XYZ file of C-alpha atoms in Angstrom:
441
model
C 8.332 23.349 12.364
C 10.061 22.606 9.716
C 10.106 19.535 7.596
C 12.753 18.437 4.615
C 11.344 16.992 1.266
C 11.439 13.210 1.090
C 11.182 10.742 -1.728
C 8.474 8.407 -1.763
C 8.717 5.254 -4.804
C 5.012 3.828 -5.796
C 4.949 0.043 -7.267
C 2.062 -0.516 -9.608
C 1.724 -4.418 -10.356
C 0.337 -5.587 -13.497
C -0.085 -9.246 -15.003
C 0.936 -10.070 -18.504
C -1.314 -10.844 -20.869
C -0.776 -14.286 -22.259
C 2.443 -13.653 -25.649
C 4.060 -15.488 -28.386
C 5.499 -18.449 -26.798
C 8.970 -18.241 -28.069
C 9.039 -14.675 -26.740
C 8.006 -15.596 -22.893
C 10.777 -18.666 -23.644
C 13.633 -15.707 -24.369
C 12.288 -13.670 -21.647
C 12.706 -16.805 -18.522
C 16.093 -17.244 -20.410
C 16.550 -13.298 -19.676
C 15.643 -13.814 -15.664
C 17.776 -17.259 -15.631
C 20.848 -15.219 -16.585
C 19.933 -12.300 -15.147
C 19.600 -14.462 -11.460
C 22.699 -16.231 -11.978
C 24.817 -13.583 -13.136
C 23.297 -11.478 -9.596
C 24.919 -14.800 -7.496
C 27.741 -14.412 -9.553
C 28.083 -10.774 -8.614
C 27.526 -11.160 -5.374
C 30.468 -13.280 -4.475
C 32.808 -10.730 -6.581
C 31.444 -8.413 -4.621
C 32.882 -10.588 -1.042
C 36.158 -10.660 -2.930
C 36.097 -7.134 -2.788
C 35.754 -6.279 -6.445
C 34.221 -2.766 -7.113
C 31.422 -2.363 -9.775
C 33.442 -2.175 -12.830
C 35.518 -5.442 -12.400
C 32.918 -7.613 -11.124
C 30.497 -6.330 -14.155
C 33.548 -7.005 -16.706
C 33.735 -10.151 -15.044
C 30.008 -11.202 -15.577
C 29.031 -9.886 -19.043
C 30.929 -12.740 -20.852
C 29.358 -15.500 -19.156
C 25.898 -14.442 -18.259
C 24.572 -11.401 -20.323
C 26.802 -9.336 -22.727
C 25.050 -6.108 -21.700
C 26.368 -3.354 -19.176
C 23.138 -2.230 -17.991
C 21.681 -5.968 -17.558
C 24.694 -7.210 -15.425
C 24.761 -3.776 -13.291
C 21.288 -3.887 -12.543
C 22.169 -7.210 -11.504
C 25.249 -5.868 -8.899
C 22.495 -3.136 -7.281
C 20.568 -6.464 -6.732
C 23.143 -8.109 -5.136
C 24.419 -5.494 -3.365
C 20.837 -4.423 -1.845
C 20.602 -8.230 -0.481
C 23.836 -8.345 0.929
C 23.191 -4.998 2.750
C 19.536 -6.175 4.136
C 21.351 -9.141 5.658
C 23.727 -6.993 7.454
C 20.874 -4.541 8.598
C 18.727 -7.537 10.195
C 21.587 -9.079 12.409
C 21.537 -6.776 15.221
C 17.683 -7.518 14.801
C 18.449 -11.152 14.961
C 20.971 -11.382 17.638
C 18.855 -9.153 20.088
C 15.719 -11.333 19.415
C 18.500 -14.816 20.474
C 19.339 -12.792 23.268
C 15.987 -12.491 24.764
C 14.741 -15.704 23.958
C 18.297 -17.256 25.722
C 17.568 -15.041 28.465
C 14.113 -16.094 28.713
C 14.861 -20.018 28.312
C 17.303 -19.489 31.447
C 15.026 -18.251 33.739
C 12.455 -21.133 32.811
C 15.570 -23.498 33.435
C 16.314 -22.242 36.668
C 12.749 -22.114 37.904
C 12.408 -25.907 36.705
C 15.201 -26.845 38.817
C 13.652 -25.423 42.151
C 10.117 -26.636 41.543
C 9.046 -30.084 42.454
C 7.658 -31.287 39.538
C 7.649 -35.219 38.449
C 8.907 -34.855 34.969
C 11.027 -31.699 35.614
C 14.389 -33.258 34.178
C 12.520 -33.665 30.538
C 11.361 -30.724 30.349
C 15.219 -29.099 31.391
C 17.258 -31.433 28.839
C 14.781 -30.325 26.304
C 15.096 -26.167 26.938
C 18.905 -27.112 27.257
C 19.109 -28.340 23.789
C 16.904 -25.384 22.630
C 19.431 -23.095 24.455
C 22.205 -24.993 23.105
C 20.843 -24.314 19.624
C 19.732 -20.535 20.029
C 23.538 -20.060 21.590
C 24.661 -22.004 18.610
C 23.037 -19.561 16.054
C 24.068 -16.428 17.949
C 27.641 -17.053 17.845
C 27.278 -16.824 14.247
C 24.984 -14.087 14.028
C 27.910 -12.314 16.520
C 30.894 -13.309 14.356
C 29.036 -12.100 10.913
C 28.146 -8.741 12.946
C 31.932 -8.387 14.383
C 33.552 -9.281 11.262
C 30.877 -7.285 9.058
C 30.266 -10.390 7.049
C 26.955 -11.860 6.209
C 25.248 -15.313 6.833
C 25.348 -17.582 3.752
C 22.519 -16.435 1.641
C 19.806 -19.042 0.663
C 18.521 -17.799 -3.458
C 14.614 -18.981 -4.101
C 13.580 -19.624 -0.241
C 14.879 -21.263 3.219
C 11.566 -22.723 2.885
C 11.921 -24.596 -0.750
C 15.355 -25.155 0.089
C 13.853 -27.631 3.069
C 11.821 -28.939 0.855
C 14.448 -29.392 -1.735
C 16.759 -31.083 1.071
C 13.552 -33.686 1.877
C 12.465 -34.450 -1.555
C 9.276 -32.735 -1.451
C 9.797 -30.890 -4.509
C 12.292 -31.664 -7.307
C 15.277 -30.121 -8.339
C 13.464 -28.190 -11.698
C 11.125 -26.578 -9.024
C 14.295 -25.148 -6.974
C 15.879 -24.357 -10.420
C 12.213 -22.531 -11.287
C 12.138 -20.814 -8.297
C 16.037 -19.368 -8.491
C 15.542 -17.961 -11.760
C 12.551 -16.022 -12.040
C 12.977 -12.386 -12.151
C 14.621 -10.024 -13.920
C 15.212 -6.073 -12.623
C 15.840 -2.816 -14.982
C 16.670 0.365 -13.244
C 15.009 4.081 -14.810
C 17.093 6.274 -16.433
C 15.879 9.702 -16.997
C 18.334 10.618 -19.848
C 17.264 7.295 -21.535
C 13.597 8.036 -21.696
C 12.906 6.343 -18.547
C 13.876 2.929 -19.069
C 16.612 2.025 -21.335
C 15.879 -2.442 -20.656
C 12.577 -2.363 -19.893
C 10.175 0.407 -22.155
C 6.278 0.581 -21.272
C 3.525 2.809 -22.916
C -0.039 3.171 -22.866
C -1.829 1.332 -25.732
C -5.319 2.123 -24.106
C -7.940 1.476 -21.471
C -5.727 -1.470 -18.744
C -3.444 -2.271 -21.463
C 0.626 -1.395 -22.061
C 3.378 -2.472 -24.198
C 6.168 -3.595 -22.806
C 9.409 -3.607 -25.006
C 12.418 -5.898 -23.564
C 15.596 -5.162 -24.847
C 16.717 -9.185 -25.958
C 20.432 -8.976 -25.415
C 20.812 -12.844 -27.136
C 19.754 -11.286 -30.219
C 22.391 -10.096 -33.113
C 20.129 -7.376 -34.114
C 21.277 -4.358 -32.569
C 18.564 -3.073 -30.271
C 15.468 -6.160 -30.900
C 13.282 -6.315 -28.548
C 10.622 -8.752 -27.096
C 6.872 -7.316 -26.896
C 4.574 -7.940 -24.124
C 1.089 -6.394 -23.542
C 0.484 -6.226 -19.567
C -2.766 -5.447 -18.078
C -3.299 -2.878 -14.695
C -5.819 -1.857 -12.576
C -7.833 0.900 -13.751
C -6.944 2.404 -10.299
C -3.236 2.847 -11.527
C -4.295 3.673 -15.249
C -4.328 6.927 -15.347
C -1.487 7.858 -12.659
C 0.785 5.596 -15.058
C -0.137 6.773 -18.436
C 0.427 10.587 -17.457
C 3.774 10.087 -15.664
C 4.634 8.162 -18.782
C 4.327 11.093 -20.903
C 6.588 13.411 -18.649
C 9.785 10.964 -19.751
C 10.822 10.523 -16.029
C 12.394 7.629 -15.220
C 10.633 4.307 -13.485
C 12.336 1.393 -12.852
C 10.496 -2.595 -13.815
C 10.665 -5.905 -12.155
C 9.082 -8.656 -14.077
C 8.510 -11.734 -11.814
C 7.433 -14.944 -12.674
C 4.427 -16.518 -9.945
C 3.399 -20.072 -11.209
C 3.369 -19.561 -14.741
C 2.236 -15.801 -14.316
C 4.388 -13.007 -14.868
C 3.803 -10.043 -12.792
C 5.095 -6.924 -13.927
C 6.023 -4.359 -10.847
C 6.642 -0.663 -12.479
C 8.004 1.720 -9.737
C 8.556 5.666 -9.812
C 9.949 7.674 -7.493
C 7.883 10.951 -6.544
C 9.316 13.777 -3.960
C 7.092 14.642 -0.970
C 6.855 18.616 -0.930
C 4.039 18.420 1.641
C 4.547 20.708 4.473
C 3.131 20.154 7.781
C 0.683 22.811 8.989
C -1.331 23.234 12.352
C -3.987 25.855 11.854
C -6.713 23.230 12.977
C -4.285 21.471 14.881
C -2.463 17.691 14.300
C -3.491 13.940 15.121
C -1.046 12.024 17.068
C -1.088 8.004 16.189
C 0.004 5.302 17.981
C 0.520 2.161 16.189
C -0.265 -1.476 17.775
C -0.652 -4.831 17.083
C -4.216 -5.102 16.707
C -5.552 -1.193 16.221
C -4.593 2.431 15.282
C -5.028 4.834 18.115
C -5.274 8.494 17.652
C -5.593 11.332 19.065
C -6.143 15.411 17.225
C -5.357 18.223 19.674
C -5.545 21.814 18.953
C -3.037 23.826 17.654
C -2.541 25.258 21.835
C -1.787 21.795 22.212
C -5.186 20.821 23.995
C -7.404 17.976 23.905
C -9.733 17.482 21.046
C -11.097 14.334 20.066
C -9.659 10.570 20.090
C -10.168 7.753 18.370
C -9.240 3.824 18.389
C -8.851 2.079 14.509
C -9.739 -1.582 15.244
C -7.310 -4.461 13.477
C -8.971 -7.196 15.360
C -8.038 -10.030 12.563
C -4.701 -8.960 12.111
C -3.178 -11.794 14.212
C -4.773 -14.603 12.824
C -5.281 -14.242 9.043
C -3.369 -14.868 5.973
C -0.343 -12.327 4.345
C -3.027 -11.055 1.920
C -5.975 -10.689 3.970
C -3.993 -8.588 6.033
C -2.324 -6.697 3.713
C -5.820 -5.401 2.922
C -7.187 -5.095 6.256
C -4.004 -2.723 7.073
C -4.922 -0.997 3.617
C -8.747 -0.616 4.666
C -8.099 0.952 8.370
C -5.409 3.131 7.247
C -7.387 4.697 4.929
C -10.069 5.003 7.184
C -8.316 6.548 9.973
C -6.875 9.199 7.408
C -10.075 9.618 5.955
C -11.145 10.575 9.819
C -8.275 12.824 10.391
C -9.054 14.875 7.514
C -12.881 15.470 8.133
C -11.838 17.924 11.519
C -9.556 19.839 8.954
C -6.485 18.111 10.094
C -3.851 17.681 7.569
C -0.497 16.687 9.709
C 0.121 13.538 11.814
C 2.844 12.890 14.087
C 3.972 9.351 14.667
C 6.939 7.301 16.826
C 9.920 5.428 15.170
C 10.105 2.679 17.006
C 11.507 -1.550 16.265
C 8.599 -3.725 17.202
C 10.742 -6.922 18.245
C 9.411 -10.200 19.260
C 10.400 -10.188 22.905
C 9.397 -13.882 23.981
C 7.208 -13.347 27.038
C 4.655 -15.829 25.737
C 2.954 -18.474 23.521
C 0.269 -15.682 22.751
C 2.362 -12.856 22.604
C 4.675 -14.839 19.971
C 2.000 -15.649 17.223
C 0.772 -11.934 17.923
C 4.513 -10.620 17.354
C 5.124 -12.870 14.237
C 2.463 -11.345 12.738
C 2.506 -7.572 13.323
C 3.017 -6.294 10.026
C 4.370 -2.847 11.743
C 6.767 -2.310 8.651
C 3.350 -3.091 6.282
C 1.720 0.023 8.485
C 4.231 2.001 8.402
C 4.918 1.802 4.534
C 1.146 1.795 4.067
C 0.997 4.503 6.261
C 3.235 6.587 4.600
C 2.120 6.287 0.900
C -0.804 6.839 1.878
C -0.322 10.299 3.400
C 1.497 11.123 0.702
C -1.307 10.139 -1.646
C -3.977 12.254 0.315
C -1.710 15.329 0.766
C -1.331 14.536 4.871
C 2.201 15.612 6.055
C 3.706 13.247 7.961
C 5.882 13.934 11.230
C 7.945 11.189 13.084
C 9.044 12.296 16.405
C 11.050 10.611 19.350
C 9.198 7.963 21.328
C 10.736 8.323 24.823
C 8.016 7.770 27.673
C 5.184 8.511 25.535
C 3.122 5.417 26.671
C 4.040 6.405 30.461
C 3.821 10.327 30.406
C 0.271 10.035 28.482
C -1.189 7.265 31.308
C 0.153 9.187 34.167
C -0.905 12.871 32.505
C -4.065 12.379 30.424
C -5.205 8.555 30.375
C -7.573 9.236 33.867
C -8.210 13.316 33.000
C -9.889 12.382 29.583
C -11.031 8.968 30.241
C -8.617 7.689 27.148
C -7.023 4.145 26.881
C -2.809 3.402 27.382
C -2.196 4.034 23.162
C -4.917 7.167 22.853
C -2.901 8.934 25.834
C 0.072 8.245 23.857
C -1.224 8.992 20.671
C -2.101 12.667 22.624
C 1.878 12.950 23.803
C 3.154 12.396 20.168
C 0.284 14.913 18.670
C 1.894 17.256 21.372
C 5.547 16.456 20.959
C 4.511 17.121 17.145
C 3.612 21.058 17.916
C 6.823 21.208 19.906
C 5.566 21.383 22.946
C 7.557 19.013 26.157
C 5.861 16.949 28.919
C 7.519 18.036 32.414
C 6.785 15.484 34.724
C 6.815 16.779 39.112
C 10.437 14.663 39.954
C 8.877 13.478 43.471
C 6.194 11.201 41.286
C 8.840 10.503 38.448
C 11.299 7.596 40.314
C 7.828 5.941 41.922
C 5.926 5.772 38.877
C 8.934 4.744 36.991
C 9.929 2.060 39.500
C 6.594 0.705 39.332
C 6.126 0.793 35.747
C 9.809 -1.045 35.502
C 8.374 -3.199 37.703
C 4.932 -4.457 35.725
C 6.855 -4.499 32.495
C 5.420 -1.980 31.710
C 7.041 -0.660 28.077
C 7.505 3.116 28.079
């Protein structure tokens, strides 16, 4: 089977060792322009100005350098095009929860309860509301227009709006980054230079463009991990190009240095592949042979996932990722076949809502990926259709495996190529009765 090369980009985040104060005070002068002028662009870029005007437009009043103020348009151009990607994701969530908030309205109605015409006039305002905010998801979507964009966070902007934290804090939080795309033919970063000084430690060189000597530049020494050391001082040396974020983090500046590496990794089956099936709370999967028959199966427990903080589960995705590969690899196995698939919040429940709002899937999958690309694993993504339903009517019972491990076996196969037929006479009754339970397929 074959598979096409991909590109893969790596982020290795360093802190900044503590500098010459009237250095770090040009540098948050750097991100202040470099945030505003990115606003700036931005709304050129709703007037329908192209790349060239809008940056000719910027450089005099934010930061008389090219490569600054586009940086600054691929910024703004990247947010505006991540709104418009999440509002068919937003308008199909509305559409559920209206949907689900209706049938709760009309079963109030017909029930007997006491205090039933609360508990309507309060869904009805919550329906009024959700209706509210799909229109204008809808007319954004139809129009292909975004939502007003809210710089900092919706969340200090709340706070902003109720006093809770003061205006220098919004300012603070508005202005505290600054982006420089790699170059190749510039030595890898024309903005933003780093090299190895030794052991954790780099230099980093940024080009001050408030300075009237041509080409001064303000020098920062930023400490990594020794797990990234080595990685980043040899690709250093080859001259490729990386790209830099420095971010400022209550009065710490981290410094995120990116590269972009192509995934030549072909997939081969000569001990056979591992099908996973990704859930909320566990990695299930399943190696077959390379015939296509059962092997061995396996279920990667998340159980905190639901419950814990951003970080904390960050690292338990990390942790069980790595095992699970680490697993696949000891039977020989060195290609897994996963789904695409959206995970979307589909408002059956109280439960099933705090469970949704935290399933990092796009976490997993991004961990997943680097991570096969970091161990050598190829990595196949197939088409999801039925797989939960074919592998619990097919194999769940005939191998004693759970709902996901019987999946995980279907996507292993559908990885080798191979196709489920299913006999037509059990096909409409199992499918009416899965339909029925809710089953999803």
């Amino acid at each position: 089977m074959a598979k096409k090369k991909s590109s893969l980009t790596f982020t290795y985040i360093g802190v900044m060792e503590k500098s010459d104060d009237v250095e770090t005070i040009m540098l948050d002068e750097i991100m202040r322009k470099f945030q505003s002028g990115k606003r700036y662009l931005r709304e050129r870029i709703f007037e329908g100005k192209n790349r060239k005007e809008a940056v000719d437009m910027a450089k005099p009043l934010f930061i008389n350098n090219s490569r600054y103020m586009r940086d600054a348009f691929l910024e703004a151009e990247a947010s505006i095009s991540s709104q418009k990607e999440l509002l068919p994701t937003y308008i199909q969530q509305n559409q559920s929860k209206i949907a689900t908030l209706n049938e709760q309205i009309n079963k109030l109605a017909n029930s007997k309860k006491r205090n039933k015409d609360e508990k309507i006039k309060y869904k009805q305002s919550r329906l009024k509301k959700l209706t509210k905010q799909n229109n204008y998801y809808q007319y954004h979507l139809d129009n292909g227009t975004v939502p007003k964009m809210v710089d900092g966070s919706k969340q200090m902007f709340k706070e902003l709006v109720h006093k809770k934290i003061t205006k220098e804090e919004w300012r603070d939080a508005r202005s505290n980054a600054v982006y420089s795309r790699g170059e190749k033919s510039k030595g890898g970063n024309e903005n933003i230079k780093l090299s190895y000084l030794g052991e954790n430690l780099f230099e980093m060189r940024v080009l001050n463009p408030f300075s009237d000597k041509r080409g001064d530049r303000l020098s920062f020494v930023v400490y990594f991990p020794d797990k990234f050391v080595f990685s980043m001082a040899f690709y250093l040396e080859t001259g490729k190009s990386y790209s830099v974020r420095i971010l400022r983090r209550k009065d710490k500046y981290e410094v995120h240095f990116a590269i972009e590496e192509e995934n030549s990794c072909e997939p081969t089956f000569e001990k056979g592949i591992a099908g996973l099936d990704v859930n909320p709370t566990n990695l299930s999967v399943t190696i077959v042979y390379p015939n296509g028959n059962f092997r061995v199966s396996k279920v990667f427990w998340m159980h905190d996932l639901t419950t814990v903080s951003a970080d904390k589960r960050d690292w338990i995705i990390q942790q069980t990722v790595v095992e699970m590969l680490m697993w696949v690899k000891s039977f020989g196995v060195d290609t897994l076949s996963m789904e695409e698939l959206k995970f979307l919040q589909q408002n059956k429940n109280a439960s099933f809502n705090r469970m949704a709002s935290n399933f990092s899937y796009s976490n997993i999958t991004k961990t997943l990926i680097s991570t096969c690309f970091k161990e050598n694993i190829a990595l196949i993504q197939v088409k999801p259709y039925y797989s939960s339903f074919i592998g619990k009517m097919k194999y769940q019972q005939t191998y004693g495996l759970s709902i996901h491990q019987s999946a995980a076996f279907v996507l292993a196969r559908r990885g080798l190529g191979f196709e489920e037929k299913i006999p037509k006479e059990l096909l409409s009754v199992l499918f009416a009765k899965e339909a029925k339970k809710g089953q999803p397929l």
